[in-house]
Amino acid sequence: MAKSTSKIQHPSPTPTTAKELYGAAVSCGFPDCYEPPYKFVNGAPALNSQIAHIHARSEGGPRWLATMSPEENQAKENLLILCHFHHGVIDDPANEPDYLADVLRQWKAAQIKLATAAPPYARPMQISDAQAGEVLSASEQRDSALIDRTLPLVKAVTRLLATIEQRRQGPREVAAQWQAELDRWRIRPVGWDPDTGENVYASPSRATHAEYATRIQASLDEVAGVLQPLLIEVETELVAAVSNAADAGPWSSWLRRSISEVTRSATTRDAVASAGDTILLAAINDARKSLDAIVLHLRGMDVAEPPEIMATEESSDPADELMAEHREVLDRSWPFVRVSNRPFDAGLHDELAAQTEFACHLPNSGDFIRLSLPTTALLAAHVARRGSNDDIEAIIAGYAERKPTAAATLLLLNLEKILEEEGRHDLAGNAHKALEGLIEGYAWEDIHEWDANGLASGLMLDVFASVITTETVRDRLSTAAKVSPELGARLVVAVAGTSIQIDHSTGNKNLKAHFRFPREWLPVEDLLKGAEAVAEDVKNAEFRSLIRELKDLRDRGRK
């Protein structure tokens, strides 16, 4: 009797096992991959993962173990939740030496540990019987030939993107040196125009311009030379991957467009000089998305249609845009401080008043002083003082309604001072009354009020203390801190001082909260009680540092 030559194939996992696996996973088991097992598309869960075998289900497959029984093979201990992409990576025969069974078991243990420690809002999804059936069907229908065909493409694109991220450092360093040179010339204006009050700055010489332009271009040309063979490799593998997939055109076009955009962004001066490499990083991110999409499509998975228009050229850092806008508005306002012949500009005043909300989140120290809330409010007052009495009455009424309260407080304070200096005492008195009303109506126990103030709560309380009394401010803060430990802890952060610290090993500037210069209105004991009550649940090192400083103040007799 002839011996059967058919290969062994163990049974599929059961739906019950599938439900248990998904009940113990909040992300792909591959290290540092945070793809969730399910993604929500238009409010509905969409499968984003598969069940992978540690020891293969079929004889000859990855990590096949001949001594394993069918029951052991289909048990949850031999199974691991992975995203579509990483399932293909670990089952690629070329990668098998890197992904041995013991390694995958370590991943599984880490995956379970992560799910167990997840907060309530991020707990694993409990899938239904129907979803378990979908999972098993998707996991069984993987086409090995397609997976193997896409892996060379994945490797080629990944190698290209990794090289770009590594090589971009050279052009970035030269661009950063040029920016530092420009900043050095703009540290101080050489004067201001006597007619307009605008700042006048010197600039680097033409020779310096030419030197840096040549250096940047040479660095970019070097990157382009390194990328050329990698681009050829990507195109070769892409053609091979889609050779038998007639419907892959939209996804291959997306990948080609994104690779072209990455290359352009890595080898042009404008992209390299963008703040934080935002254009290049956006292009790299889009390339990764397009790669994931075509791989999933070629593997027979459902995937959304690719975007018709790429938008990477317009990508930018919103924070940088906001700061640039803020700086530009303030620059247009300084002439109102320097010269007296400027007429009232209602539009500019309204822009300044609006910018105080952004300024609440800037520190009042170091390089930020000229951009901070006190400076912004002072400039608004100088523009406002050019207005008629009716204009100023309307401005005062608007300030009284403005949020956040810290912004309104500084606006009213500066306007009152300017009006007093000009002898417009009635209007100054109205501004003071509005400020008193603001303080009286402040919601001390509303956590949203404190959050909205950003870094400016301490400045606001300084003004409050000058208008009412230090003791009153301290008493009201104490009362608020006793409402709940959570509010007390938030107040600790809200009323702390801030300063800029420089890391001398890297040159980076960091914002540091502290109580080095404690105000008399600070209720140390009551704030400390709230902070200590929640300290065990807060792992933030800066918060713990604030607690230590408060304890030191208490030990030195501050109540």
PDB file of C-alpha atoms in Angstrom, residues 119-289:
ATOM      1  CA  PRO A 119      -7.130  51.899  31.112  1.00  0.00           C
ATOM      2  CA  PRO A 120     -10.916  51.358  30.989  1.00  0.00           C
ATOM      3  CA  TYR A 121     -11.375  53.454  27.848  1.00  0.00           C
ATOM      4  CA  ALA A 122      -8.782  51.393  25.939  1.00  0.00           C
ATOM      5  CA  ARG A 123      -9.707  47.853  26.981  1.00  0.00           C
ATOM      6  CA  PRO A 124      -9.744  45.053  24.351  1.00  0.00           C
ATOM      7  CA  MET A 125     -12.791  44.785  22.129  1.00  0.00           C
ATOM      8  CA  GLN A 126     -15.112  41.845  22.879  1.00  0.00           C
ATOM      9  CA  ILE A 127     -15.981  40.421  19.474  1.00  0.00           C
ATOM     10  CA  SER A 128     -19.215  38.631  18.582  1.00  0.00           C
ATOM     11  CA  ASP A 129     -19.640  35.132  17.122  1.00  0.00           C
ATOM     12  CA  ALA A 130     -20.132  36.675  13.681  1.00  0.00           C
ATOM     13  CA  GLN A 131     -16.956  38.730  14.024  1.00  0.00           C
ATOM     14  CA  ALA A 132     -15.052  35.642  15.184  1.00  0.00           C
ATOM     15  CA  GLY A 133     -16.179  33.869  12.019  1.00  0.00           C
ATOM     16  CA  GLU A 134     -14.997  36.834   9.926  1.00  0.00           C
ATOM     17  CA  VAL A 135     -11.605  36.758  11.662  1.00  0.00           C
ATOM     18  CA  LEU A 136     -11.121  33.038  11.025  1.00  0.00           C
ATOM     19  CA  SER A 137     -12.191  33.352   7.393  1.00  0.00           C
ATOM     20  CA  ALA A 138      -9.814  36.260   6.761  1.00  0.00           C
ATOM     21  CA  SER A 139      -6.944  34.449   8.462  1.00  0.00           C
ATOM     22  CA  GLU A 140      -7.489  31.267   6.416  1.00  0.00           C
ATOM     23  CA  GLN A 141      -7.875  33.021   3.054  1.00  0.00           C
ATOM     24  CA  ARG A 142      -4.456  34.610   3.035  1.00  0.00           C
ATOM     25  CA  ASP A 143      -2.808  33.971  -0.319  1.00  0.00           C
ATOM     26  CA  SER A 144       0.809  32.998   0.314  1.00  0.00           C
ATOM     27  CA  ALA A 145       1.885  33.761  -3.224  1.00  0.00           C
ATOM     28  CA  LEU A 146       0.582  37.318  -2.996  1.00  0.00           C
ATOM     29  CA  ILE A 147       2.172  37.849   0.396  1.00  0.00           C
ATOM     30  CA  ASP A 148       5.536  36.630  -0.828  1.00  0.00           C
ATOM     31  CA  ARG A 149       5.257  38.873  -3.903  1.00  0.00           C
ATOM     32  CA  THR A 150       4.625  42.007  -1.858  1.00  0.00           C
ATOM     33  CA  LEU A 151       7.416  41.532   0.669  1.00  0.00           C
ATOM     34  CA  PRO A 152      10.258  42.564  -1.700  1.00  0.00           C
ATOM     35  CA  LEU A 153       8.292  45.739  -2.447  1.00  0.00           C
ATOM     36  CA  VAL A 154       7.825  46.387   1.266  1.00  0.00           C
ATOM     37  CA  LYS A 155      11.525  45.920   1.888  1.00  0.00           C
ATOM     38  CA  ALA A 156      12.510  48.198  -1.015  1.00  0.00           C
ATOM     39  CA  VAL A 157      10.230  51.056   0.054  1.00  0.00           C
ATOM     40  CA  THR A 158      11.173  50.659   3.717  1.00  0.00           C
ATOM     41  CA  ARG A 159      14.871  50.782   2.791  1.00  0.00           C
ATOM     42  CA  LEU A 160      14.294  53.945   0.735  1.00  0.00           C
ATOM     43  CA  LEU A 161      12.387  55.741   3.500  1.00  0.00           C
ATOM     44  CA  ALA A 162      14.914  54.711   6.155  1.00  0.00           C
ATOM     45  CA  THR A 163      17.751  56.052   3.993  1.00  0.00           C
ATOM     46  CA  ILE A 164      15.932  59.354   3.476  1.00  0.00           C
ATOM     47  CA  GLU A 165      15.363  59.771   7.218  1.00  0.00           C
ATOM     48  CA  GLN A 166      19.016  59.004   7.874  1.00  0.00           C
ATOM     49  CA  ARG A 167      20.459  61.200   5.116  1.00  0.00           C
ATOM     50  CA  ARG A 168      18.255  64.245   5.709  1.00  0.00           C
ATOM     51  CA  GLN A 169      20.398  65.148   8.704  1.00  0.00           C
ATOM     52  CA  GLY A 170      23.130  66.584   6.476  1.00  0.00           C
ATOM     53  CA  PRO A 171      20.988  69.175   4.649  1.00  0.00           C
ATOM     54  CA  ARG A 172      19.131  69.928   7.874  1.00  0.00           C
ATOM     55  CA  GLU A 173      22.341  70.809   9.695  1.00  0.00           C
ATOM     56  CA  VAL A 174      23.424  73.236   6.970  1.00  0.00           C
ATOM     57  CA  ALA A 175      19.922  74.766   6.820  1.00  0.00           C
ATOM     58  CA  ALA A 176      19.898  75.122  10.613  1.00  0.00           C
ATOM     59  CA  GLN A 177      23.261  76.884  10.521  1.00  0.00           C
ATOM     60  CA  TRP A 178      21.894  79.325   7.939  1.00  0.00           C
ATOM     61  CA  GLN A 179      18.787  79.983  10.034  1.00  0.00           C
ATOM     62  CA  ALA A 180      20.973  80.595  13.085  1.00  0.00           C
ATOM     63  CA  GLU A 181      22.979  83.110  11.044  1.00  0.00           C
ATOM     64  CA  LEU A 182      19.771  84.921  10.037  1.00  0.00           C
ATOM     65  CA  ASP A 183      18.488  84.882  13.620  1.00  0.00           C
ATOM     66  CA  ARG A 184      21.787  86.337  14.832  1.00  0.00           C
ATOM     67  CA  TRP A 185      21.304  89.345  12.588  1.00  0.00           C
ATOM     68  CA  ARG A 186      17.718  89.832  13.828  1.00  0.00           C
ATOM     69  CA  ILE A 187      18.387  89.629  17.552  1.00  0.00           C
ATOM     70  CA  ARG A 188      18.389  93.392  17.762  1.00  0.00           C
ATOM     71  CA  PRO A 189      17.204  95.956  15.210  1.00  0.00           C
ATOM     72  CA  VAL A 190      19.789  98.519  14.174  1.00  0.00           C
ATOM     73  CA  GLY A 191      17.121 101.205  14.536  1.00  0.00           C
ATOM     74  CA  TRP A 192      13.629 102.085  13.434  1.00  0.00           C
ATOM     75  CA  ASP A 193      12.131 104.196  10.711  1.00  0.00           C
ATOM     76  CA  PRO A 194      11.387 107.653  12.191  1.00  0.00           C
ATOM     77  CA  ASP A 195       8.333 108.064   9.950  1.00  0.00           C
ATOM     78  CA  THR A 196       6.670 104.690  10.433  1.00  0.00           C
ATOM     79  CA  GLY A 197       8.215 103.339  13.650  1.00  0.00           C
ATOM     80  CA  GLU A 198       8.997 100.005  11.906  1.00  0.00           C
ATOM     81  CA  ASN A 199      12.096  98.035  12.946  1.00  0.00           C
ATOM     82  CA  VAL A 200      15.142  98.168  10.670  1.00  0.00           C
ATOM     83  CA  TYR A 201      17.509  95.160  10.627  1.00  0.00           C
ATOM     84  CA  ALA A 202      20.878  94.451   9.054  1.00  0.00           C
ATOM     85  CA  SER A 203      21.354  91.259   6.997  1.00  0.00           C
ATOM     86  CA  PRO A 204      24.186  88.857   6.089  1.00  0.00           C
ATOM     87  CA  SER A 205      26.444  89.760   3.175  1.00  0.00           C
ATOM     88  CA  ARG A 206      25.927  88.484  -0.366  1.00  0.00           C
ATOM     89  CA  ALA A 207      29.022  86.325   0.004  1.00  0.00           C
ATOM     90  CA  THR A 208      27.546  84.659   3.086  1.00  0.00           C
ATOM     91  CA  HIS A 209      24.271  84.083   1.218  1.00  0.00           C
ATOM     92  CA  ALA A 210      26.126  82.460  -1.660  1.00  0.00           C
ATOM     93  CA  GLU A 211      28.253  80.285   0.643  1.00  0.00           C
ATOM     94  CA  TYR A 212      25.273  78.768   2.441  1.00  0.00           C
ATOM     95  CA  ALA A 213      23.290  78.334  -0.780  1.00  0.00           C
ATOM     96  CA  THR A 214      26.189  76.359  -2.286  1.00  0.00           C
ATOM     97  CA  ARG A 215      26.593  74.198   0.820  1.00  0.00           C
ATOM     98  CA  ILE A 216      22.893  73.370   1.042  1.00  0.00           C
ATOM     99  CA  GLN A 217      22.668  72.462  -2.644  1.00  0.00           C
ATOM    100  CA  ALA A 218      25.778  70.258  -2.451  1.00  0.00           C
ATOM    101  CA  SER A 219      24.295  68.398   0.513  1.00  0.00           C
ATOM    102  CA  LEU A 220      20.991  67.899  -1.318  1.00  0.00           C
ATOM    103  CA  ASP A 221      22.775  66.654  -4.455  1.00  0.00           C
ATOM    104  CA  GLU A 222      24.603  64.100  -2.333  1.00  0.00           C
ATOM    105  CA  VAL A 223      21.277  62.804  -0.984  1.00  0.00           C
ATOM    106  CA  ALA A 224      19.871  62.578  -4.525  1.00  0.00           C
ATOM    107  CA  GLY A 225      22.843  60.449  -5.625  1.00  0.00           C
ATOM    108  CA  VAL A 226      22.360  58.003  -2.757  1.00  0.00           C
ATOM    109  CA  LEU A 227      18.634  57.680  -3.446  1.00  0.00           C
ATOM    110  CA  GLN A 228      18.878  56.999  -7.188  1.00  0.00           C
ATOM    111  CA  PRO A 229      19.607  53.215  -7.035  1.00  0.00           C
ATOM    112  CA  LEU A 230      17.022  52.781  -4.272  1.00  0.00           C
ATOM    113  CA  LEU A 231      14.361  54.451  -6.420  1.00  0.00           C
ATOM    114  CA  ILE A 232      15.163  52.062  -9.279  1.00  0.00           C
ATOM    115  CA  GLU A 233      14.795  49.129  -6.878  1.00  0.00           C
ATOM    116  CA  VAL A 234      11.392  50.379  -5.666  1.00  0.00           C
ATOM    117  CA  GLU A 235      10.085  50.748  -9.226  1.00  0.00           C
ATOM    118  CA  THR A 236      11.367  47.275 -10.179  1.00  0.00           C
ATOM    119  CA  GLU A 237       9.683  45.613  -7.209  1.00  0.00           C
ATOM    120  CA  LEU A 238       6.458  47.571  -7.739  1.00  0.00           C
ATOM    121  CA  VAL A 239       6.218  46.399 -11.356  1.00  0.00           C
ATOM    122  CA  ALA A 240       6.806  42.804 -10.241  1.00  0.00           C
ATOM    123  CA  ALA A 241       4.250  43.022  -7.419  1.00  0.00           C
ATOM    124  CA  VAL A 242       1.410  44.271  -9.645  1.00  0.00           C
ATOM    125  CA  SER A 243       2.283  42.216 -12.735  1.00  0.00           C
ATOM    126  CA  ASN A 244      -0.716  39.911 -12.314  1.00  0.00           C
ATOM    127  CA  ALA A 245      -3.050  42.370 -10.590  1.00  0.00           C
ATOM    128  CA  ALA A 246      -4.908  44.313 -13.267  1.00  0.00           C
ATOM    129  CA  ASP A 247      -6.992  46.222 -10.705  1.00  0.00           C
ATOM    130  CA  ALA A 248      -4.013  47.562  -8.732  1.00  0.00           C
ATOM    131  CA  GLY A 249      -3.579  50.668 -10.897  1.00  0.00           C
ATOM    132  CA  PRO A 250      -5.025  53.279  -8.480  1.00  0.00           C
ATOM    133  CA  TRP A 251      -2.911  52.017  -5.568  1.00  0.00           C
ATOM    134  CA  SER A 252       0.301  51.713  -7.602  1.00  0.00           C
ATOM    135  CA  SER A 253      -0.263  55.272  -8.872  1.00  0.00           C
ATOM    136  CA  TRP A 254      -0.687  56.484  -5.292  1.00  0.00           C
ATOM    137  CA  LEU A 255       2.549  54.808  -4.233  1.00  0.00           C
ATOM    138  CA  ARG A 256       4.422  56.264  -7.210  1.00  0.00           C
ATOM    139  CA  ARG A 257       3.097  59.757  -6.466  1.00  0.00           C
ATOM    140  CA  SER A 258       4.020  59.523  -2.807  1.00  0.00           C
ATOM    141  CA  ILE A 259       7.519  58.192  -3.555  1.00  0.00           C
ATOM    142  CA  SER A 260       8.003  61.047  -6.032  1.00  0.00           C
ATOM    143  CA  GLU A 261       6.887  63.559  -3.393  1.00  0.00           C
ATOM    144  CA  VAL A 262       9.219  62.071  -0.775  1.00  0.00           C
ATOM    145  CA  THR A 263      12.134  62.307  -3.193  1.00  0.00           C
ATOM    146  CA  ARG A 264      11.306  65.907  -4.113  1.00  0.00           C
ATOM    147  CA  SER A 265      10.930  66.846  -0.450  1.00  0.00           C
ATOM    148  CA  ALA A 266      14.244  65.232   0.463  1.00  0.00           C
ATOM    149  CA  THR A 267      16.207  66.931  -2.310  1.00  0.00           C
ATOM    150  CA  THR A 268      14.848  70.504  -2.503  1.00  0.00           C
ATOM    151  CA  ARG A 269      15.845  73.505  -0.425  1.00  0.00           C
ATOM    152  CA  ASP A 270      12.329  74.667   0.432  1.00  0.00           C
ATOM    153  CA  ALA A 271      11.317  71.352   1.990  1.00  0.00           C
ATOM    154  CA  VAL A 272      14.545  70.928   3.963  1.00  0.00           C
ATOM    155  CA  ALA A 273      14.292  74.449   5.337  1.00  0.00           C
ATOM    156  CA  SER A 274      10.686  74.005   6.496  1.00  0.00           C
ATOM    157  CA  ALA A 275      10.136  74.136  10.248  1.00  0.00           C
ATOM    158  CA  GLY A 276      10.753  70.704  11.739  1.00  0.00           C
ATOM    159  CA  ASP A 277      10.954  69.138   8.240  1.00  0.00           C
ATOM    160  CA  THR A 278       7.154  69.191   8.197  1.00  0.00           C
ATOM    161  CA  ILE A 279       6.898  68.848   4.404  1.00  0.00           C
ATOM    162  CA  LEU A 280       9.293  65.891   4.261  1.00  0.00           C
ATOM    163  CA  LEU A 281       7.766  64.133   7.269  1.00  0.00           C
ATOM    164  CA  ALA A 282       4.268  64.514   5.820  1.00  0.00           C
ATOM    165  CA  ALA A 283       5.492  63.023   2.533  1.00  0.00           C
ATOM    166  CA  ILE A 284       7.111  60.062   4.340  1.00  0.00           C
ATOM    167  CA  ASN A 285       3.904  59.467   6.268  1.00  0.00           C
ATOM    168  CA  ASP A 286       1.880  59.462   3.048  1.00  0.00           C
ATOM    169  CA  ALA A 287       4.344  57.052   1.421  1.00  0.00           C
ATOM    170  CA  ARG A 288       3.895  54.618   4.300  1.00  0.00           C
ATOM    171  CA  LYS A 289       0.114  54.868   3.998  1.00  0.00           C
TER     172      LYS A 289
END
